[in-house]
Amino acid sequence: TKKESPARVYIPKLNIADSLKPMWLIPTEEGGQTLSTPDEGLGTPKKPISDIIFIYGHSWWNQKQNLISQIDKLSLGDEITIESVLGEKRTYSVSEFRLYNYSDPKFTLDDAPDGSLVLQTTARIGNEWLIDEQRVKNDLWPFVPQDISDHAAFQVIATPKK
């Protein structure tokens, strides 16, 4: 059966219960494609790009902190529930954290575990951290590399609860 699109996300630890905005692929200046990003709230691809659920958004927009910027406060084992457009719910457990330079060729969703959930936001632009730098560098080590450039993304990987 075809996998139904995610419609809502629930993250109890962060008091998040929000609908997901379907986003489209748009062309890049380099001739590739990227996903459009909602100015506010949380986005997910309108058409799945693999067998994972990908939820993302801006950490900050127009000097206002967005919901997704709180994902650095999650811990291993925290639960995230996704509700499909048909109302079916599936719960995931946080299993990993990643911090990537956007320019890193390894920066891809291809290495996320099959059937997993990936939450992503921008972690740093220039010299400014948009999420909690000390939490990311200290508490989430060894998941986080120390050689971070001026444009980095933070990911939370969660796998289906059994």
CSV table of N, CA, C and O in Angstrom, one decimal, residues 6-8 18 22 25 32 35 41-42 44 52-53 67 80 90 94-95 108 114-115 121 142 146 156:
chain,number,residue,atom,x,y,z
A,6,PRO,N,2.3,12.6,5.8
A,6,PRO,CA,2.1,13.1,7.2
A,6,PRO,C,1.4,14.4,7.2
A,6,PRO,O,1.6,15.2,6.3
A,7,ALA,N,0.5,14.5,8.2
A,7,ALA,CA,-0.3,15.7,8.3
A,7,ALA,C,-0.1,16.5,9.6
A,7,ALA,O,-0.2,17.7,9.6
A,8,ARG,N,0.3,15.8,10.7
A,8,ARG,CA,0.5,16.5,12.0
A,8,ARG,C,1.6,15.8,12.7
A,8,ARG,O,1.9,14.6,12.5
A,18,ASP,N,1.3,20.2,15.9
A,18,ASP,CA,1.2,21.2,14.9
A,18,ASP,C,1.0,20.5,13.5
A,18,ASP,O,1.4,19.3,13.3
A,22,PRO,N,2.6,21.1,3.3
A,22,PRO,CA,3.2,20.4,2.2
A,22,PRO,C,4.0,21.3,1.4
A,22,PRO,O,3.6,22.4,1.0
A,25,LEU,N,9.4,20.8,-4.4
A,25,LEU,CA,10.8,20.9,-4.9
A,25,LEU,C,10.8,22.2,-5.8
A,25,LEU,O,9.9,22.4,-6.6
A,32,GLY,N,20.2,22.3,-9.7
A,32,GLY,CA,19.6,21.1,-9.0
A,32,GLY,C,18.2,21.5,-8.5
A,32,GLY,O,17.5,22.4,-9.0
A,35,LEU,N,14.0,21.7,-1.6
A,35,LEU,CA,12.6,21.9,-1.1
A,35,LEU,C,12.4,23.3,-0.6
A,35,LEU,O,13.3,23.9,0.0
A,41,GLY,N,6.3,27.7,10.9
A,41,GLY,CA,5.7,26.4,11.1
A,41,GLY,C,6.6,25.3,10.5
A,41,GLY,O,7.8,25.6,10.2
A,42,LEU,N,6.1,24.2,10.3
A,42,LEU,CA,6.8,23.0,9.9
A,42,LEU,C,6.4,22.5,8.5
A,42,LEU,O,5.2,22.5,8.2
A,44,THR,N,6.9,19.6,5.2
A,44,THR,CA,7.2,18.2,4.8
A,44,THR,C,7.0,18.1,3.3
A,44,THR,O,6.2,18.8,2.7
A,52,ILE,N,11.5,7.7,4.1
A,52,ILE,CA,11.6,8.4,5.5
A,52,ILE,C,10.6,9.5,5.5
A,52,ILE,O,10.1,10.0,4.5
A,53,ILE,N,10.2,9.9,6.7
A,53,ILE,CA,9.4,11.1,6.9
A,53,ILE,C,10.4,12.2,7.2
A,53,ILE,O,11.2,12.1,8.1
A,67,LEU,N,8.9,26.9,16.0
A,67,LEU,CA,8.8,25.7,16.8
A,67,LEU,C,9.9,24.7,16.6
A,67,LEU,O,10.4,24.1,17.5
A,80,ILE,N,8.0,10.9,19.4
A,80,ILE,CA,7.4,11.8,18.5
A,80,ILE,C,6.4,11.0,17.7
A,80,ILE,O,6.6,9.9,17.3
A,90,ARG,N,1.6,7.0,14.1
A,90,ARG,CA,2.7,6.1,14.3
A,90,ARG,C,3.7,6.9,15.3
A,90,ARG,O,4.0,8.1,15.0
A,94,VAL,N,13.4,8.9,19.5
A,94,VAL,CA,14.7,9.6,19.1
A,94,VAL,C,15.9,8.6,19.3
A,94,VAL,O,16.0,8.1,20.4
A,95,SER,N,16.7,8.5,18.2
A,95,SER,CA,17.8,7.5,18.3
A,95,SER,C,19.1,8.1,17.9
A,95,SER,O,20.1,7.5,18.2
A,108,THR,N,22.9,14.5,3.3
A,108,THR,CA,21.9,13.8,2.6
A,108,THR,C,20.9,13.0,3.5
A,108,THR,O,21.3,12.7,4.6
A,114,ASP,N,16.0,3.2,7.1
A,114,ASP,CA,14.7,3.0,6.4
A,114,ASP,C,13.6,3.2,7.3
A,114,ASP,O,13.6,2.7,8.4
A,115,GLY,N,12.5,3.9,6.9
A,115,GLY,CA,11.3,4.0,7.7
A,115,GLY,C,11.4,5.0,8.8
A,115,GLY,O,10.5,5.1,9.7
A,121,THR,N,16.5,21.5,11.1
A,121,THR,CA,16.5,22.9,11.1
A,121,THR,C,17.9,23.5,10.9
A,121,THR,O,18.9,22.8,11.1
A,142,PRO,N,28.7,12.1,21.3
A,142,PRO,CA,29.6,12.1,20.2
A,142,PRO,C,28.9,12.2,18.8
A,142,PRO,O,29.5,12.0,17.8
A,146,GLN,N,33.1,18.5,15.6
A,146,GLN,CA,33.5,19.8,16.1
A,146,GLN,C,33.9,20.8,15.0
A,146,GLN,O,34.0,21.9,15.3
A,156,VAL,N,17.5,15.6,14.0
A,156,VAL,CA,17.1,14.6,15.0
A,156,VAL,C,16.6,13.4,14.2
A,156,VAL,O,15.6,13.5,13.3
